[in-house]
Amino acid sequence: MPGEADTLALGAALAAGLVPGMVIWLEGDLGAGKTTLVRGLLRAAGDSGPVKSPTYTLVEVHVVSGLNFYHFDFYRFNQAEEYLDAGLDEYFSESGICLVEWPDKAAPYLPAADMRIELRVEPCVGDEQLSQVRPTVARPGWRAPGAREAGWRAHRADRGRQCQGTNMPRRREVLKFAAASLTLLVSRVGAGATAGSSILAVRVWPARDYTRVTLEHAQAIKYTHLLVKDPERLVLDLEGVEFNSVLQTLPSKILDSDPYIKLIRAGRNKPGVVRLVIELKGEVKPQVFALAPVGEYGHRLVLDLYPAEPIDSLMALLEKSGELPPKPEPKLDSPVTPAEQPDRRPAEKPGEQPEITRMVTIVLDPGHGGEDPGAIGRGGSHEKNVTLSVARRLKQKIDATPNMRSVLTRDGDYFVPLQSRVQKARRVQADLFVSVHADAFIKTTARGSSVFVLSETGASSSAARWLANKENSADLVGGVNLGAKDPYLARTLLDLSQTATINDSLKLGNHVLGELGRINTLHKAQVEQAGFAVLKAPDIPSILIETAFISNPEEEARLNDEAYQDRMAEAILKGIRRYFAKNPPLAKSKLARLD
């Protein structure tokens, strides 16, 4: 395919002349091909494993013939200081090869480049486009713009001394060779840049709320769609797309249990056009939109099929028989009996026993889902699966507790936008909101549990700010239709006059953190604060729990252990009960109808 094949060839040409210790900056807009170039480089170097974008891990390490290749992506940095917070300098102190995407996000702290490569697509004559690659060999003594740290100057001096002798002349020759090769590999891509575009993957995410169909493709494609009546169908025409084996698998991905799709037919409609016909089980309101490349994904075309009559999924869950067994009427003179506590904590005093004088509703929010896997552990575990499993166990325990009931924001593997999670909690007038996650960091030694609450004024630490930015980016990966606006919810999230709610959130967070410390190491001994979008309900105490580090192999194994998941859920429940012991729920003037 024009463009992609040439970019892979660029990487291969570059690989021919790399030597240990080099730092290469890769610059260009989203989708320009930076990760593709790295993939070509690593393939040529002999790495046959997967090469994914490190947008959400910051760095991916590839070991080829004993040489370490460090692939960085700083796109998600909001401030250059986050580079220092992440402790990435040690990677540049080694003799590996550092390939850095979005290096400007880490200036002025990033070590100087031996070569800068800019990839971009510029308009040319007519409808054609010219894919340009501009290599620049760093001149002697060149450093990152604005670099001012004495430590970095010393570091670069050390690297210069290490490269003296036989390595340095070879490096200069290599850089000249690489620059010449890259200059020759400029390719022309026509308006039909979409012509012959390949569908890379098709995914279907059925759920009661809506069904999502995702088509991932190498380049942006043109599409049109229309609804057809009697019977209900959605017709989608894709221009300039190959009808390949990937598209042929789409019909087999439709389940009989899908709430909205009966079947899908796919085939060539006319030269250069592939048509998808989606037969529906009823009337739907489709949202069809495109997503730019992000993380591990290329271009995506998304079809969200919502029911014509919106379903209140949370109310439906509450009304399902067996989901929430009938609760006894609350008794003012009958305190809740504490669950058995197999720890060494002294017995609670009578005045500290939890008294829940009315039915309380706790919304549990399993992080990520569907298109958004969240963090991925070294063993291949997906955060979205771990969080759902822990949340389901916690739900069972809460529902078995007198005068307490819980609701999940998602009860399957599908994506829920961050704002929708808040909206669901407010719709049932939840008493608490608990978001469950599994942390990740570039260093596998990071470990422990954490609890976070919202901050009105700024993050309590740079690490908390970094984590909030990571979690708030979930919508970019999961895929949100920015054209669909909810003005009511927008007003809700702009209401930050919630000091009292944040104080209650801190109380809840401290109780939960204390219980987590009894079953796991604490990453931080105190509750931290940052601007998490999912915690912005102005009238509901809300916490975000990072159960453990899925990037730590030992903690990843524990997170996948059913017994440990059960202990984690039990600890969270104990923290919630202790919160209510100190802060009995007040009567509500208007209660959502839950029975």
Coordinates of C-alpha atoms in Angstrom, one line a residue:
M1 CA 0.0 0.0 0.0
P2 CA 1.4 3.4 -1.0
G3 CA 2.7 5.3 2.0
E4 CA 2.7 2.5 4.6
A5 CA 5.0 0.2 2.6
D6 CA 7.4 3.1 2.0
T7 CA 7.3 4.1 5.7
L8 CA 8.2 0.5 6.6
A9 CA 11.1 0.7 4.1
L10 CA 12.2 3.9 5.7
G11 CA 12.5 2.1 9.0
A12 CA 14.4 -0.7 7.4
A13 CA 16.9 1.7 5.8
L14 CA 17.4 3.4 9.2
A15 CA 18.0 0.1 10.9
A16 CA 21.0 -0.7 8.7
G17 CA 23.1 1.9 10.3
L18 CA 22.1 2.2 14.0
V19 CA 24.7 1.9 16.8
P20 CA 24.2 1.6 20.5
G21 CA 23.6 4.8 22.4
M22 CA 21.8 6.6 19.6
V23 CA 18.8 8.9 20.3
I24 CA 16.4 9.4 17.4
W25 CA 13.5 11.9 17.6
L26 CA 10.4 11.1 15.5
E27 CA 8.2 14.1 14.8
G28 CA 4.9 14.5 12.9
D29 CA 1.2 14.7 13.4
L30 CA -1.1 11.9 14.5
G31 CA -1.3 9.2 11.9
A32 CA 1.9 10.4 10.1
G33 CA 3.5 6.9 10.4
K34 CA 5.9 7.3 13.3
T35 CA 5.0 3.9 14.9
T36 CA 5.0 2.3 11.4
L37 CA 8.5 3.5 10.9
V38 CA 9.6 2.0 14.2
R39 CA 7.9 -1.2 13.2
G40 CA 9.8 -1.3 10.0
L41 CA 13.0 -0.6 11.8
L42 CA 12.5 -3.3 14.4
R43 CA 11.4 -5.9 11.7
A44 CA 14.6 -5.2 9.8
A45 CA 16.6 -5.5 13.0
G46 CA 15.2 -9.0 13.6
D47 CA 12.3 -8.4 16.0
S48 CA 9.3 -10.6 14.9
G49 CA 7.1 -9.8 17.9
P50 CA 4.2 -7.2 18.0
V51 CA 5.2 -3.6 17.8
K52 CA 2.5 -1.3 19.3
S53 CA 2.3 2.3 20.0
P54 CA 3.5 3.2 23.6
T55 CA 1.0 6.0 23.9
Y56 CA -0.5 4.5 27.0
T57 CA 2.6 2.8 28.4
L58 CA 5.1 5.7 27.7
V59 CA 7.8 3.1 26.7
E60 CA 7.9 -0.3 25.0
V61 CA 11.1 -2.3 25.3
H62 CA 12.3 -4.6 22.5
V63 CA 15.4 -6.8 22.9
V64 CA 17.0 -7.8 19.6
S65 CA 20.2 -9.8 19.6
G66 CA 21.0 -8.5 23.1
L67 CA 20.5 -4.9 22.1
N68 CA 17.7 -2.9 23.8
F69 CA 15.4 -0.7 21.7
Y70 CA 13.4 1.8 23.8
H71 CA 10.3 3.1 21.9
F72 CA 8.9 6.2 23.7
D73 CA 5.7 8.2 23.1
F74 CA 5.1 11.4 25.0
Y75 CA 1.9 12.4 23.3
R76 CA -0.1 12.4 26.5
F77 CA 2.2 14.6 28.5
N78 CA 0.6 18.0 29.3
Q79 CA 3.7 19.3 31.0
A80 CA 7.4 18.6 30.3
E81 CA 7.9 17.9 34.0
E82 CA 6.0 14.7 33.6
Y83 CA 9.0 13.3 31.9
L84 CA 11.0 13.7 35.1
D85 CA 8.1 12.4 37.2
A86 CA 8.1 9.2 35.2
G87 CA 11.8 8.6 35.9
L88 CA 12.6 7.9 32.3
D89 CA 16.1 9.3 32.4
E90 CA 17.6 6.0 33.3
Y91 CA 16.7 4.5 29.9
F92 CA 18.8 7.2 28.2
S93 CA 21.8 6.4 30.4
E94 CA 22.1 2.9 28.9
S95 CA 23.7 1.8 25.7
G96 CA 20.4 1.0 24.0
I97 CA 18.8 2.8 21.1
C98 CA 16.1 5.3 22.0
L99 CA 13.3 6.1 19.5
V100 CA 11.1 9.0 20.7
E101 CA 7.7 10.0 19.4
W102 CA 6.4 13.5 20.3
P103 CA 9.8 14.6 21.8
D104 CA 8.6 18.2 22.0
K105 CA 6.3 17.2 24.8
A106 CA 9.3 16.4 27.0
A107 CA 11.5 19.4 26.2
P108 CA 13.6 20.8 27.8
Y109 CA 14.4 17.8 29.8
L110 CA 14.8 15.2 27.1
P111 CA 18.4 14.3 26.1
A112 CA 19.6 15.6 22.8
A113 CA 18.9 13.8 19.5
D114 CA 21.5 12.3 17.2
M115 CA 18.9 12.4 14.5
R116 CA 15.5 14.0 14.1
I117 CA 13.1 12.6 11.5
E118 CA 9.9 14.5 10.6
L119 CA 7.1 12.7 8.9
R120 CA 4.2 14.6 7.5
V121 CA 1.7 14.6 4.6
E122 CA 1.5 17.8 2.6
P123 CA -0.9 18.8 -0.2
C124 CA 0.6 18.7 -3.7
V125 CA -0.7 19.5 -7.2
G126 CA -4.4 18.6 -7.8
D127 CA -5.8 16.1 -5.3
E128 CA -2.5 14.4 -4.7
Q129 CA -0.6 14.4 -1.5
L130 CA 3.1 14.2 -1.0
S131 CA 4.3 12.1 2.0
Q132 CA 7.5 13.9 3.0
V133 CA 10.2 12.6 5.4
R134 CA 12.7 15.2 6.5
P135 CA 15.7 13.8 8.3
T136 CA 18.1 16.0 10.1
V137 CA 21.5 14.8 11.4
A138 CA 22.4 16.5 14.7
R139 CA 25.5 18.6 14.5
P140 CA 28.2 18.2 17.1
G141 CA 27.2 19.7 20.4
W142 CA 23.5 20.1 19.4
R143 CA 21.0 19.6 22.2
A144 CA 17.3 19.8 22.8
P145 CA 16.0 23.3 22.5
G146 CA 16.0 25.0 25.9
A147 CA 18.0 22.3 27.6
R148 CA 19.4 23.8 30.7
E149 CA 19.9 21.1 33.3
A150 CA 23.5 20.7 34.4
G151 CA 22.8 17.1 35.0
W152 CA 21.9 16.6 31.4
R153 CA 25.0 18.5 30.2
A154 CA 27.1 16.1 32.3
H155 CA 25.2 13.1 31.0
R156 CA 25.7 14.2 27.4
A157 CA 29.4 14.7 28.1
D158 CA 29.6 11.2 29.5
R159 CA 27.9 9.8 26.4
G160 CA 30.3 11.8 24.2
R161 CA 33.3 10.2 25.9
Q162 CA 31.8 6.8 25.6
C163 CA 31.4 7.2 21.9
Q164 CA 35.0 8.3 21.3
G165 CA 37.3 6.0 19.4
T166 CA 35.9 3.6 16.8
N167 CA 32.2 4.2 17.5
M168 CA 32.0 7.9 16.8
P169 CA 33.4 7.9 13.2
R170 CA 31.2 5.0 12.4
R171 CA 28.2 6.8 13.8
R172 CA 28.8 9.9 11.7
E173 CA 29.1 7.7 8.6
V174 CA 25.9 5.9 9.6
L175 CA 24.0 9.1 10.1
K176 CA 25.0 10.4 6.7
F177 CA 24.0 7.1 5.0
A178 CA 20.7 7.0 6.8
A179 CA 19.9 10.6 5.9
A180 CA 20.6 9.9 2.2
S181 CA 18.5 6.7 2.3
L182 CA 15.5 8.5 3.9
T183 CA 15.6 11.3 1.5
L184 CA 15.3 8.9 -1.5
L185 CA 12.3 7.2 0.0
V186 CA 9.8 10.0 -0.6
S187 CA 6.5 8.6 -1.9
R188 CA 3.5 10.2 -3.7
V189 CA 0.0 9.3 -2.5
G190 CA -3.0 10.3 -4.7
A191 CA -6.5 11.4 -3.8
G192 CA -7.3 7.9 -4.0
A193 CA -5.1 7.5 -1.0
T194 CA -8.0 5.4 0.2
A195 CA -8.0 3.3 -3.0
G196 CA -7.2 -0.2 -2.1
S197 CA -7.2 0.6 1.6
S198 CA -7.2 -2.5 3.7
I199 CA -9.6 -3.2 6.6
L200 CA -7.2 -4.3 9.4
A201 CA -9.8 -5.5 11.9
V202 CA -13.5 -5.7 12.6
R203 CA -15.0 -5.9 16.1
V204 CA -18.5 -6.1 17.5
W205 CA -19.5 -5.1 21.0
P206 CA -23.1 -6.0 21.8
A207 CA -24.7 -4.6 25.0
R208 CA -28.1 -3.8 26.3
D209 CA -27.3 0.0 26.1
Y210 CA -26.2 -0.2 22.4
T211 CA -24.2 -2.4 20.0
R212 CA -21.0 -1.0 18.5
V213 CA -19.4 -2.2 15.3
T214 CA -15.8 -1.0 14.7
L215 CA -14.0 -1.2 11.4
E216 CA -10.3 -0.4 11.8
H217 CA -8.4 0.5 8.6
A218 CA -5.0 1.7 7.5
Q219 CA -6.1 5.0 6.0
A220 CA -9.1 7.3 6.3
I221 CA -11.9 6.2 4.0
K222 CA -15.0 7.8 2.6
Y223 CA -18.4 6.4 3.6
T224 CA -22.1 7.0 3.3
H225 CA -25.0 5.4 5.2
L226 CA -28.7 5.3 5.2
L227 CA -31.6 3.6 7.1
V228 CA -34.0 1.5 5.1
K229 CA -37.5 0.5 6.4
D230 CA -39.6 -2.6 6.1
P231 CA -37.5 -4.5 7.2
E232 CA -35.3 -2.3 9.3
R233 CA -31.8 -2.1 7.8
L234 CA -28.7 0.1 7.9
V235 CA -26.7 0.3 4.7
L236 CA -23.1 1.5 4.8
D237 CA -21.1 2.1 1.6
L238 CA -17.3 2.2 1.9
E239 CA -15.4 3.8 -0.9
G240 CA -11.9 2.6 -2.0
V241 CA -11.8 -0.4 0.3
E242 CA -10.6 -3.9 -0.5
F243 CA -13.1 -6.7 0.2
N244 CA -10.5 -8.7 2.0
S245 CA -10.6 -11.8 4.3
V246 CA -11.0 -9.5 7.4
L247 CA -14.2 -8.0 6.1
Q248 CA -15.5 -11.5 5.2
T249 CA -15.3 -12.5 8.9
L250 CA -17.7 -9.7 10.0
P251 CA -21.0 -11.7 9.5
S252 CA -19.7 -14.5 11.7
K253 CA -19.1 -12.0 14.6
I254 CA -22.9 -11.3 15.1
L255 CA -24.3 -13.3 18.0
D256 CA -27.9 -14.5 18.2
S257 CA -28.1 -12.7 21.5
D258 CA -27.2 -9.3 20.0
P259 CA -30.1 -7.0 21.1
Y260 CA -30.1 -4.9 17.9
I261 CA -28.4 -6.8 15.0
K262 CA -30.0 -9.7 13.3
L263 CA -27.3 -10.3 10.7
I264 CA -24.7 -8.5 8.5
R265 CA -24.1 -9.0 4.8
A266 CA -20.9 -7.7 3.2
G267 CA -19.8 -7.6 -0.4
R268 CA -18.7 -5.6 -3.4
N269 CA -21.5 -3.3 -4.5
K270 CA -19.7 -1.8 -7.5
P271 CA -16.1 -1.2 -8.5
G272 CA -14.2 0.5 -5.6
V273 CA -17.2 0.3 -3.2
V274 CA -17.9 -2.3 -0.5
R275 CA -21.4 -2.4 0.9
L276 CA -22.4 -3.5 4.4
V277 CA -26.1 -4.3 5.0
I278 CA -27.0 -4.6 8.6
E279 CA -30.4 -6.2 9.2
L280 CA -31.8 -4.9 12.5
K281 CA -34.1 -6.5 15.1
G282 CA -36.0 -3.2 15.5
E283 CA -35.9 0.5 15.0
V284 CA -32.6 2.1 15.9
K285 CA -31.0 5.5 16.0
P286 CA -27.5 5.0 14.5
Q287 CA -24.4 7.1 15.2
V288 CA -21.7 6.7 12.5
F289 CA -18.5 8.5 13.0
A290 CA -14.7 8.3 12.3
L291 CA -11.9 8.2 14.8
A292 CA -8.3 9.3 14.2
P293 CA -5.4 6.9 15.1
V294 CA -4.6 6.7 18.8
G295 CA -2.7 4.2 20.9
E296 CA -2.6 0.8 19.2
Y297 CA -5.4 1.6 16.8
G298 CA -5.3 3.0 13.3
H299 CA -8.2 4.8 11.7
R300 CA -11.6 3.6 12.9
L301 CA -15.1 3.8 11.5
V302 CA -17.6 3.3 14.3
L303 CA -21.3 2.4 14.1
D304 CA -23.2 2.8 17.3
L305 CA -26.7 1.3 17.2
Y306 CA -28.9 2.8 19.9
P307 CA -32.6 1.8 20.4
A308 CA -35.1 4.3 19.1
E309 CA -36.6 4.5 22.5
P310 CA -33.7 5.0 25.0
I311 CA -33.3 2.3 27.6
D312 CA -32.5 3.3 31.1
S313 CA -30.0 0.5 31.5
L314 CA -29.6 1.0 35.3
M315 CA -33.3 1.0 36.0
A316 CA -33.6 -2.1 33.9
L317 CA -30.9 -3.8 35.9
L318 CA -32.6 -2.9 39.1
E319 CA -35.9 -4.3 37.9
K320 CA -34.5 -7.6 36.6
S321 CA -35.7 -10.4 38.7
G322 CA -32.8 -11.9 40.6
E323 CA -30.5 -8.9 40.1
L324 CA -31.5 -7.2 43.3
P325 CA -33.4 -9.5 45.7
P326 CA -36.2 -7.8 47.8
K327 CA -34.7 -5.8 50.6
P328 CA -36.3 -5.7 54.1
E329 CA -37.7 -2.4 55.2
P330 CA -35.1 -0.4 57.1
K331 CA -35.5 -0.5 60.9
L332 CA -34.3 2.5 62.8
D333 CA -33.5 0.4 65.9
S334 CA -31.8 -2.4 64.2
P335 CA -28.1 -1.7 63.3
V336 CA -26.4 -3.6 60.6
T337 CA -24.4 -6.5 61.9
P338 CA -20.7 -6.2 61.0
A339 CA -19.4 -8.9 58.7
E340 CA -16.8 -11.3 60.1
Q341 CA -13.4 -9.7 60.2
P342 CA -10.5 -12.2 60.0
D343 CA -8.0 -9.5 60.8
R344 CA -6.4 -8.4 64.0
R345 CA -8.2 -5.1 64.3
P346 CA -9.7 -4.5 67.8
A347 CA -13.4 -5.0 68.2
E348 CA -15.4 -1.9 67.3
K349 CA -17.0 0.0 70.1
P350 CA -20.9 -0.1 70.2
G351 CA -21.0 3.6 69.0
E352 CA -19.0 2.7 65.9
Q353 CA -21.2 0.0 64.6
P354 CA -22.5 0.9 61.2
E355 CA -26.1 2.0 61.3
I356 CA -27.7 2.4 57.9
T357 CA -31.2 3.7 58.5
R358 CA -32.4 3.6 54.9
M359 CA -31.7 1.9 51.6
V360 CA -28.4 3.2 50.2
T361 CA -27.4 2.9 46.5
I362 CA -23.8 2.5 45.5
V363 CA -22.8 2.7 41.9
L364 CA -19.8 0.6 41.0
D365 CA -17.9 1.6 37.9
P366 CA -15.6 -1.0 36.3
G367 CA -13.0 1.0 34.4
H368 CA -12.5 0.8 30.7
G369 CA -14.3 -1.8 28.5
G370 CA -14.9 -2.7 24.9
E371 CA -12.6 -0.8 22.5
D372 CA -10.7 0.5 25.5
P373 CA -8.7 -2.4 27.2
G374 CA -7.1 -0.1 29.8
A375 CA -3.6 -1.1 30.9
I376 CA -2.2 -4.4 29.7
G377 CA 0.0 -6.5 32.0
R378 CA 3.2 -8.2 30.9
G379 CA 1.3 -11.5 31.0
G380 CA -1.4 -10.2 28.7
S381 CA -4.1 -9.4 31.3
H382 CA -6.4 -6.6 30.3
E383 CA -7.4 -4.0 33.0
K384 CA -11.0 -4.0 31.7
N385 CA -11.4 -7.7 32.5
V386 CA -9.9 -7.4 36.0
T387 CA -12.0 -4.4 37.0
L388 CA -15.2 -6.0 35.8
S389 CA -14.5 -9.2 37.8
V390 CA -13.7 -7.3 41.0
A391 CA -16.7 -5.0 40.6
R392 CA -19.0 -8.0 40.1
R393 CA -17.7 -9.6 43.3
L394 CA -18.2 -6.4 45.2
K395 CA -21.7 -6.0 43.8
Q396 CA -22.6 -9.5 45.2
K397 CA -21.3 -8.6 48.6
I398 CA -23.1 -5.2 48.7
D399 CA -26.4 -6.7 47.6
A400 CA -26.1 -9.3 50.4
T401 CA -25.7 -6.5 53.0
P402 CA -29.0 -5.3 54.6
N403 CA -30.1 -1.8 53.5
M404 CA -27.4 -1.7 50.7
R405 CA -27.8 -2.2 47.0
S406 CA -25.4 -1.6 44.1
V407 CA -25.5 -1.0 40.4
L408 CA -22.8 -1.5 37.7
T409 CA -22.2 1.2 35.1
R410 CA -21.3 -1.7 32.8
D411 CA -22.0 -5.4 33.2
G412 CA -20.2 -6.7 30.1
D413 CA -17.3 -6.0 27.8
Y414 CA -18.4 -2.8 26.1
F415 CA -17.3 0.9 26.3
V416 CA -19.1 3.5 28.4
P417 CA -17.9 7.1 28.0
L418 CA -16.7 8.8 31.2
Q419 CA -19.4 11.4 31.3
S420 CA -22.1 8.7 30.8
R421 CA -20.8 6.9 33.9
V422 CA -21.4 10.0 35.9
Q423 CA -24.8 10.5 34.4
K424 CA -25.8 7.0 35.2
A425 CA -24.9 7.5 38.9
R426 CA -26.9 10.7 39.1
R427 CA -29.9 9.2 37.4
V428 CA -30.4 6.8 40.3
Q429 CA -29.4 9.4 42.9
A430 CA -26.5 7.2 44.1
D431 CA -25.2 7.7 47.6
L432 CA -21.7 6.7 46.6
F433 CA -19.7 6.2 43.4
V434 CA -16.8 3.7 43.4
S435 CA -14.7 3.4 40.2
V436 CA -12.5 0.3 40.1
H437 CA -9.2 0.3 38.2
A438 CA -5.8 -1.5 38.0
D439 CA -2.7 0.8 37.9
A440 CA 0.2 0.6 35.5
F441 CA 3.6 2.1 35.2
I442 CA 6.6 1.8 32.9
K443 CA 8.7 0.2 35.7
T444 CA 7.5 -3.3 36.6
T445 CA 8.7 -2.8 40.2
A446 CA 5.9 -0.3 40.9
R447 CA 3.3 -1.9 43.3
G448 CA 0.6 -1.3 45.7
S449 CA -3.0 0.0 46.0
S450 CA -4.1 3.6 45.9
V451 CA -7.3 5.6 46.3
F452 CA -8.0 8.9 44.5
V453 CA -10.7 11.6 44.8
L454 CA -11.5 14.7 42.8
S455 CA -9.5 17.9 43.3
E456 CA -10.9 21.4 42.6
T457 CA -7.6 23.2 42.7
G458 CA -5.1 20.8 41.2
A459 CA -3.5 17.4 41.7
S460 CA -1.9 16.5 45.0
S461 CA 1.2 15.2 43.2
S462 CA 2.6 15.1 39.8
A463 CA 2.0 11.3 39.8
A464 CA -1.7 11.9 40.6
R465 CA -1.9 14.4 37.8
W466 CA -0.3 12.0 35.4
L467 CA -2.7 9.2 36.3
A468 CA -5.7 11.4 36.0
N469 CA -4.5 12.4 32.5
K470 CA -4.1 8.8 31.6
E471 CA -7.6 7.8 32.9
N472 CA -9.2 10.8 31.3
S473 CA -7.8 9.7 27.9
A474 CA -10.0 6.6 28.0
D475 CA -12.6 8.3 25.8
L476 CA -9.9 8.8 23.1
V477 CA -9.2 5.0 23.0
G478 CA -12.8 3.8 23.6
G479 CA -14.1 6.2 21.0
V480 CA -16.6 9.0 21.7
N481 CA -18.8 10.6 19.1
L482 CA -17.9 14.2 19.7
G483 CA -20.9 15.3 17.6
A484 CA -23.3 13.9 20.1
K485 CA -23.8 16.6 22.8
D486 CA -25.6 16.4 26.1
P487 CA -26.0 20.0 27.4
Y488 CA -27.5 18.8 30.7
L489 CA -24.5 16.7 31.4
A490 CA -22.2 19.4 30.3
R491 CA -23.7 21.7 32.9
T492 CA -23.3 19.0 35.5
L493 CA -19.6 18.5 34.9
L494 CA -19.0 22.2 34.9
D495 CA -20.5 22.5 38.4
L496 CA -17.4 22.4 40.6
S497 CA -19.0 23.9 43.7
Q498 CA -18.7 20.7 45.5
T499 CA -16.4 21.2 48.4
A500 CA -18.7 19.3 50.8
T501 CA -18.9 16.4 48.4
I502 CA -15.1 16.3 48.0
N503 CA -14.7 16.3 51.8
D504 CA -17.1 13.3 52.1
S505 CA -15.1 11.6 49.2
L506 CA -11.9 12.0 51.3
K507 CA -13.6 10.4 54.3
L508 CA -14.7 7.5 52.2
G509 CA -11.4 7.2 50.5
N510 CA -9.5 7.1 53.8
H511 CA -11.7 4.3 55.1
V512 CA -11.3 2.2 51.9
L513 CA -7.5 2.9 51.8
G514 CA -7.2 1.7 55.4
E515 CA -8.9 -1.6 54.6
L516 CA -6.9 -2.1 51.3
G517 CA -3.7 -1.7 53.4
R518 CA -4.7 -4.8 55.3
I519 CA -4.5 -7.0 52.2
N520 CA -1.9 -5.3 50.0
T521 CA 1.0 -2.9 50.1
L522 CA -0.1 0.7 49.7
H523 CA 1.5 2.6 46.9
K524 CA 0.7 5.9 48.7
A525 CA -0.2 6.1 52.4
Q526 CA -2.7 8.8 51.9
V527 CA -5.6 9.5 49.6
E528 CA -4.5 11.5 46.6
Q529 CA -6.5 14.1 44.5
A530 CA -6.6 15.0 40.9
G531 CA -9.0 16.1 38.2
F532 CA -10.5 12.7 37.3
A533 CA -13.4 13.2 34.9
V534 CA -15.3 10.2 36.2
L535 CA -15.4 11.6 39.7
K536 CA -17.1 14.9 38.9
A537 CA -20.6 14.2 40.1
P538 CA -21.2 17.4 42.2
D539 CA -23.5 15.7 44.7
I540 CA -22.2 12.1 45.1
P541 CA -19.1 11.2 47.2
S542 CA -16.9 9.5 44.6
I543 CA -13.6 7.6 44.8
L544 CA -11.3 5.9 42.2
I545 CA -9.5 2.8 43.4
E546 CA -6.3 1.5 41.8
T547 CA -6.5 -2.0 43.1
A548 CA -2.9 -2.9 42.3
F549 CA -0.3 -2.6 39.5
I550 CA -1.2 -4.8 36.6
S551 CA 2.2 -3.9 35.1
N552 CA 3.9 -5.7 38.0
P553 CA 4.0 -9.4 37.2
E554 CA 3.5 -10.4 40.8
E555 CA 0.5 -8.2 41.3
E556 CA -0.9 -9.1 37.9
A557 CA -1.0 -12.7 38.9
R558 CA -2.8 -11.8 42.2
L559 CA -5.3 -9.6 40.3
N560 CA -6.2 -12.7 38.2
D561 CA -6.6 -14.9 41.3
E562 CA -10.3 -15.3 42.2
A563 CA -9.5 -15.6 45.9
Y564 CA -7.5 -12.4 45.9
Q565 CA -10.3 -10.6 43.9
D566 CA -12.7 -11.7 46.6
R567 CA -10.4 -10.3 49.4
M568 CA -10.1 -7.1 47.4
A569 CA -13.9 -6.8 47.1
E570 CA -14.3 -7.6 50.8
A571 CA -11.8 -4.9 51.8
I572 CA -13.6 -2.3 49.7
L573 CA -17.0 -3.2 51.3
K574 CA -15.5 -3.0 54.8
G575 CA -14.2 0.5 54.0
I576 CA -17.7 1.5 52.7
R577 CA -19.3 0.2 55.9
R578 CA -16.9 2.0 58.1
Y579 CA -17.6 5.2 56.2
F580 CA -21.3 4.8 56.9
A581 CA -20.6 4.0 60.5
K582 CA -19.0 7.5 60.9
N583 CA -21.3 9.2 58.4
P584 CA -24.9 7.8 58.5
P585 CA -26.8 8.4 55.3
L586 CA -29.2 11.3 55.6
A587 CA -32.8 11.1 54.3
K588 CA -33.3 12.2 50.8
S589 CA -36.0 14.6 49.8
K590 CA -36.5 12.8 46.5
L591 CA -35.4 9.2 46.1
A592 CA -35.2 7.5 42.8
R593 CA -37.7 4.7 42.4
L594 CA -35.6 1.6 43.0
D595 CA -38.1 -1.1 44.1

